[in-house]
CSV table of C-alpha atoms and ligand atoms in Angstrom, one decimal:
chain,number,residue,atom,x,y,z
A,1,MET,CA,7.2,4.7,19.5
A,2,SER,CA,7.5,0.8,18.9
A,3,TYR,CA,7.6,-0.6,16.0
A,4,SER,CA,4.1,-1.5,16.2
A,5,ASP,CA,2.6,2.2,17.6
A,6,LEU,CA,4.4,3.4,14.1
A,7,LYS,CA,3.1,1.0,11.3
A,8,GLU,CA,-0.8,1.1,13.6
A,9,ALA,CA,-0.2,5.4,12.6
A,10,ALA,CA,1.1,4.7,8.8
A,11,TRP,CA,-1.9,1.8,8.5
A,12,ALA,CA,-4.7,3.9,10.1
A,13,ALA,CA,-3.2,7.1,7.5
A,14,ASN,CA,-3.6,4.6,4.5
A,15,MET,CA,-6.7,3.5,5.4
A,16,GLU,CA,-8.1,6.9,5.2
A,17,LEU,CA,-6.4,7.7,2.1
A,18,ASN,CA,-9.2,5.1,0.8
A,19,GLU,CA,-11.7,6.4,2.2
A,20,ARG,CA,-11.0,9.7,0.9
A,21,GLY,CA,-11.8,8.3,-2.3
A,22,LEU,CA,-8.6,9.4,-3.3
A,23,VAL,CA,-7.0,6.3,-4.6
A,24,LEU,CA,-8.0,3.1,-6.4
A,25,TYR,CA,-6.4,0.2,-6.2
A,26,THR,CA,-2.7,-0.1,-5.4
A,27,TRP,CA,-2.5,3.5,-6.4
A,28,GLY,CA,-1.1,5.7,-3.7
A,29,ASN,CA,1.1,4.7,-0.5
A,30,VAL,CA,1.2,6.8,3.1
A,31,SER,CA,4.7,6.8,5.6
A,32,GLN,CA,5.1,7.9,8.9
A,33,ILE,CA,8.5,8.9,10.2
A,34,ASP,CA,10.0,7.9,13.9
A,35,ARG,CA,12.9,10.5,13.9
A,36,ASP,CA,14.2,9.3,17.5
A,37,ALA,CA,14.5,5.6,16.3
A,38,GLY,CA,15.5,6.7,12.3
A,39,VAL,CA,12.7,4.4,10.2
A,40,LEU,CA,9.3,5.1,9.1
A,41,ALA,CA,6.5,2.8,8.6
A,42,ILE,CA,5.3,2.3,4.8
A,43,LYS,CA,3.1,1.0,2.3
A,44,PRO,CA,3.6,-2.7,0.8
A,45,SER,CA,4.4,-2.6,-2.7
A,46,GLY,CA,1.7,-3.8,-4.8
A,47,VAL,CA,-1.2,-4.4,-2.0
A,48,SER,CA,-4.8,-3.2,-2.0
A,49,TYR,CA,-6.2,-1.0,0.6
A,50,ASP,CA,-9.1,-3.4,1.1
A,51,LYS,CA,-6.1,-6.9,2.0
A,52,LEU,CA,-3.8,-4.1,3.4
A,53,THR,CA,-3.1,-5.3,7.3
A,54,VAL,CA,-1.4,-3.3,10.0
A,55,ASP,CA,0.7,-6.3,9.9
A,56,ASP,CA,1.9,-6.0,6.2
A,57,MET,CA,3.5,-2.5,7.1
A,58,VAL,CA,7.2,-2.4,6.0
A,59,VAL,CA,10.0,-0.8,8.9
A,60,VAL,CA,12.7,0.8,6.7
A,61,ASP,CA,15.2,3.3,7.6
A,62,LEU,CA,16.7,6.3,5.3
A,63,ASP,CA,19.1,4.3,3.9
A,64,ASN,CA,16.0,2.7,2.4
A,65,GLN,CA,17.2,-0.9,4.6
A,66,VAL,CA,13.9,-2.9,6.0
A,67,VAL,CA,14.6,-3.3,9.8
A,68,GLU,CA,10.9,-5.5,10.3
A,69,GLY,CA,8.2,-6.9,7.8
A,70,LYS,CA,7.8,-9.9,5.4
A,71,LEU,CA,6.5,-8.2,2.5
A,72,LYS,CA,8.5,-5.5,-0.1
A,73,PRO,CA,8.0,-1.9,0.9
A,74,SER,CA,6.9,0.8,-1.5
A,75,SER,CA,8.5,1.3,-4.6
A,76,ASP,CA,8.1,4.9,-3.8
A,77,THR,CA,10.1,4.4,-0.6
A,78,ARG,CA,13.4,5.5,-1.7
A,79,THR,CA,11.4,9.3,-3.0
A,80,HIS,CA,9.8,8.7,1.1
A,81,THR,CA,13.3,8.6,2.5
A,82,HIS,CA,15.2,11.6,-0.1
A,83,LEU,CA,12.5,13.8,2.1
A,84,TYR,CA,12.5,13.3,5.1
A,85,ARG,CA,16.2,13.5,5.5
A,86,HIS,CA,16.1,16.8,3.2
A,87,PHE,CA,12.7,17.8,4.8
A,88,GLU,CA,14.1,17.6,8.3
A,89,THR,CA,10.4,18.8,10.6
A,90,ILE,CA,8.0,16.6,8.3
A,91,GLY,CA,6.7,13.3,10.5
A,92,GLY,CA,4.7,11.9,7.4
A,93,ILE,CA,4.4,11.6,3.6
A,94,THR,CA,1.6,11.2,1.1
A,95,HIS,CA,1.7,10.2,-2.3
A,96,THR,CA,-1.3,9.5,-4.3
A,97,HIS,CA,-2.1,10.0,-8.4
A,98,SER,CA,-6.0,12.0,-7.3
A,99,THR,CA,-7.4,12.9,-10.3
A,100,HIS,CA,-7.2,16.9,-10.4
A,101,ALA,CA,-3.8,17.0,-8.9
A,102,THR,CA,-3.0,14.0,-11.8
A,103,ALA,CA,-4.3,16.3,-13.9
A,104,TRP,CA,-1.9,19.7,-12.8
A,105,ALA,CA,1.0,17.0,-13.0
A,106,GLN,CA,-0.2,15.7,-16.7
A,107,ALA,CA,-0.3,19.3,-17.7
A,108,GLN,CA,3.3,19.5,-16.5
A,109,GLN,CA,1.9,23.4,-14.5
A,110,PRO,CA,2.4,24.7,-11.0
A,111,ILE,CA,-1.2,25.5,-9.4
A,112,PRO,CA,-1.6,29.0,-8.7
A,113,CYS,CA,-3.0,30.6,-5.5
A,114,PHE,CA,-6.9,31.3,-6.9
A,115,GLY,CA,-8.7,31.6,-4.0
A,116,THR,CA,-8.3,32.1,0.1
A,117,THR,CA,-9.0,28.3,0.0
A,118,HIS,CA,-6.1,27.6,-1.4
A,119,ALA,CA,-4.4,30.3,0.9
A,120,ASP,CA,-5.4,28.8,3.9
A,121,TYR,CA,-3.4,25.9,3.4
A,122,ALA,CA,-0.9,27.0,1.3
A,123,TYR,CA,0.9,29.6,1.1
A,124,GLY,CA,1.1,30.8,-2.7
A,125,GLU,CA,1.3,28.6,-6.0
A,126,ILE,CA,2.0,24.7,-5.1
A,127,PRO,CA,5.1,24.0,-6.7
A,128,CYS,CA,5.4,21.5,-10.1
A,129,THR,CA,8.7,20.0,-10.2
A,130,ALA,CA,10.8,20.0,-13.6
A,131,VAL,CA,11.1,17.2,-15.6
A,132,MET,CA,13.3,14.9,-14.5
A,133,ARG,CA,16.3,14.5,-17.6
A,134,ASP,CA,17.1,11.2,-18.9
A,135,GLU,CA,20.5,10.7,-16.9
A,136,GLN,CA,18.1,10.6,-13.7
A,137,ILE,CA,15.8,8.7,-14.9
A,138,GLU,CA,18.4,6.3,-15.4
A,139,ARG,CA,20.2,6.7,-12.1
A,140,ASP,CA,17.5,5.9,-9.7
A,141,TYR,CA,14.1,7.1,-10.6
A,142,GLU,CA,12.6,7.5,-7.1
A,143,GLU,CA,15.5,9.0,-5.3
A,144,GLU,CA,15.6,11.5,-8.7
A,145,THR,CA,11.9,11.9,-7.7
A,146,GLY,CA,12.9,12.8,-4.4
A,147,VAL,CA,15.3,15.1,-5.8
A,148,GLN,CA,12.9,17.0,-8.3
A,149,ILE,CA,10.7,17.8,-5.6
A,150,THR,CA,13.5,19.2,-2.6
A,151,GLU,CA,14.8,21.5,-5.7
A,152,ALA,CA,11.2,22.8,-6.5
A,153,PHE,CA,11.3,23.8,-3.0
A,154,ALA,CA,14.6,25.3,-2.8
A,155,GLY,CA,14.3,28.5,-0.5
A,156,ARG,CA,11.0,28.0,0.2
A,157,ASN,CA,9.6,26.7,3.7
A,158,PRO,CA,8.1,23.5,2.7
A,159,VAL,CA,6.1,23.8,5.9
A,160,GLU,CA,4.3,26.5,4.5
A,161,THR,CA,3.3,24.7,0.9
A,162,PRO,CA,3.2,21.2,2.3
A,163,MET,CA,2.5,20.0,-1.2
A,164,VAL,CA,4.1,19.5,-4.7
A,165,ILE,CA,3.2,18.1,-8.1
A,166,VAL,CA,5.8,15.8,-9.9
A,167,ALA,CA,5.7,16.9,-13.6
A,168,GLY,CA,4.0,14.1,-15.6
A,169,HIS,CA,3.4,12.0,-12.2
A,170,ALA,CA,1.2,13.2,-9.9
A,171,PRO,CA,1.3,15.0,-6.1
A,172,PHE,CA,3.3,14.0,-2.9
A,173,THR,CA,2.5,15.8,0.5
A,174,TRP,CA,3.2,15.9,3.7
A,175,GLY,CA,2.7,17.4,7.5
A,176,LYS,CA,4.1,16.8,11.0
A,177,ASP,CA,2.8,12.7,10.7
A,178,ALA,CA,0.5,10.3,8.2
A,179,ALA,CA,-3.1,11.6,9.2
A,180,GLU,CA,-1.9,15.4,8.4
A,181,SER,CA,-0.3,14.5,5.1
A,182,VAL,CA,-3.6,12.7,4.1
A,183,TYR,CA,-5.8,15.9,5.4
A,184,ASN,CA,-2.7,17.4,2.8
A,185,ALA,CA,-3.2,15.2,0.3
A,186,VAL,CA,-7.7,16.0,0.5
A,187,VAL,CA,-7.2,19.7,0.4
A,188,LEU,CA,-4.6,19.9,-2.2
A,189,GLU,CA,-7.3,17.3,-4.7
A,190,GLU,CA,-9.9,20.0,-3.9
A,191,VAL,CA,-7.8,23.4,-4.2
A,192,ALA,CA,-6.6,21.3,-7.7
A,193,ARG,CA,-10.2,20.9,-8.8
A,194,MET,CA,-11.6,24.0,-8.0
A,195,ALA,CA,-8.0,25.7,-9.5
A,196,LEU,CA,-9.0,23.6,-12.6
A,197,TYR,CA,-12.4,24.8,-13.2
A,198,THR,CA,-11.4,28.8,-12.0
A,199,ARG,CA,-9.0,28.3,-15.1
A,200,MET,CA,-12.1,27.0,-17.2
A,201,ILE,CA,-14.4,29.9,-15.9
A,202,ASP,CA,-11.6,32.8,-17.0
A,203,PRO,CA,-8.1,31.4,-18.9
A,204,THR,CA,-6.6,34.6,-18.7
A,205,ARG,CA,-7.0,34.5,-14.3
A,206,GLY,CA,-4.1,35.2,-12.5
A,207,PRO,CA,-3.1,35.0,-8.7
A,208,LEU,CA,-4.7,36.1,-6.0
A,209,LYS,CA,-3.7,39.9,-4.1
A,210,GLN,CA,-0.6,39.1,-2.0
A,211,ALA,CA,-1.6,40.7,0.7
A,212,ILE,CA,-5.3,38.8,1.0
A,213,VAL,CA,-2.9,35.1,0.7
A,214,ASP,CA,-0.8,36.6,3.5
A,215,LYS,CA,-4.0,36.9,5.2
A,216,HIS,CA,-5.8,34.4,5.0
A,217,TYR,CA,-2.7,32.1,5.3
A,218,LEU,CA,-1.0,34.0,8.3
A,219,ARG,CA,-4.8,33.8,10.4
A,220,LYS,CA,-4.2,30.4,10.1
A,221,HIS,CA,-0.6,29.4,10.9
A,222,GLY,CA,1.0,33.1,11.6
A,223,LYS,CA,3.0,33.7,14.8
A,224,ASN,CA,-0.4,35.6,15.3
A,225,SER,CA,-3.0,33.2,14.3
A,226,TYR,CA,-6.4,34.0,15.5
A,227,TYR,CA,-8.3,31.3,13.4
A,228,GLY,CA,-9.8,28.8,15.3
A,229,GLN,CA,-10.5,28.0,19.3
A,230,GLY,CA,-6.0,27.4,20.0
B,1,5SP,O1,3.2,6.3,-8.3
B,1,5SP,C1,2.7,5.4,-8.5
B,1,5SP,C2,2.8,4.3,-9.8
B,1,5SP,O2,3.1,5.3,-10.6
B,1,5SP,C3,2.5,4.2,-7.4
B,1,5SP,O3,1.8,5.2,-6.5
B,1,5SP,C4,2.0,3.3,-7.1
B,1,5SP,O4,0.8,3.9,-7.8
B,1,5SP,C5,2.0,2.5,-5.8
B,1,5SP,O5,3.3,1.7,-6.0
B,1,5SP,P1,3.3,1.4,-4.9
B,1,5SP,O6,3.5,1.6,-3.6
B,1,5SP,O7,2.2,0.0,-4.4
B,1,5SP,O8,4.6,0.5,-4.8
């Protein structure tokens, strides 16, 4: 993929994020990686979506060095590159401060799988990271945000749950490309909203029976999937 195609794909995903109402002003960012070229295109830092152009997108390598672009890359770039280095099958990452997912992040609680809507997209609980230690904050806050995410996924397949909430901060989602990571951010926000209402209706409600979670997740994503027209 040429740098211009990569920048176009990442820019279009950032525009979709804004059109879906998941970000305000300059909040959030989306990137897409070209693993063959070893670079990713990411939103520039502090640029509002209504002014963002394809040419503004910044191309960086996995060592966070700018390869092409006149603007500074997102302040969250080192979180994105950490995740690309550790989650080797993902192709796009979205970060938002969408209201309901961020409320769960501020409560520092994982989102239980209360229903089949959730189970259709994430194989069980949506993890919340641990709160960063002081020395991590001092060392490299954005890189350590990535560390907290990959540690929350120790023993878990990030493809099966393409979303996480960062304690005290907000959500990150990912997918095979930038567009799918935005799709998952939209899904996460709606699932977080449903879960908040569920918790309000019945604070004692526990997660859905695992057999139903299995049925819903695997009929869409398993090797014997029978959902849709594929
Ligand atoms: O997490 C945050 C701020 O807490 C980011 O989402 C910013 O809101 C966007 O930063 P840039 O990508 O514009 O540097």
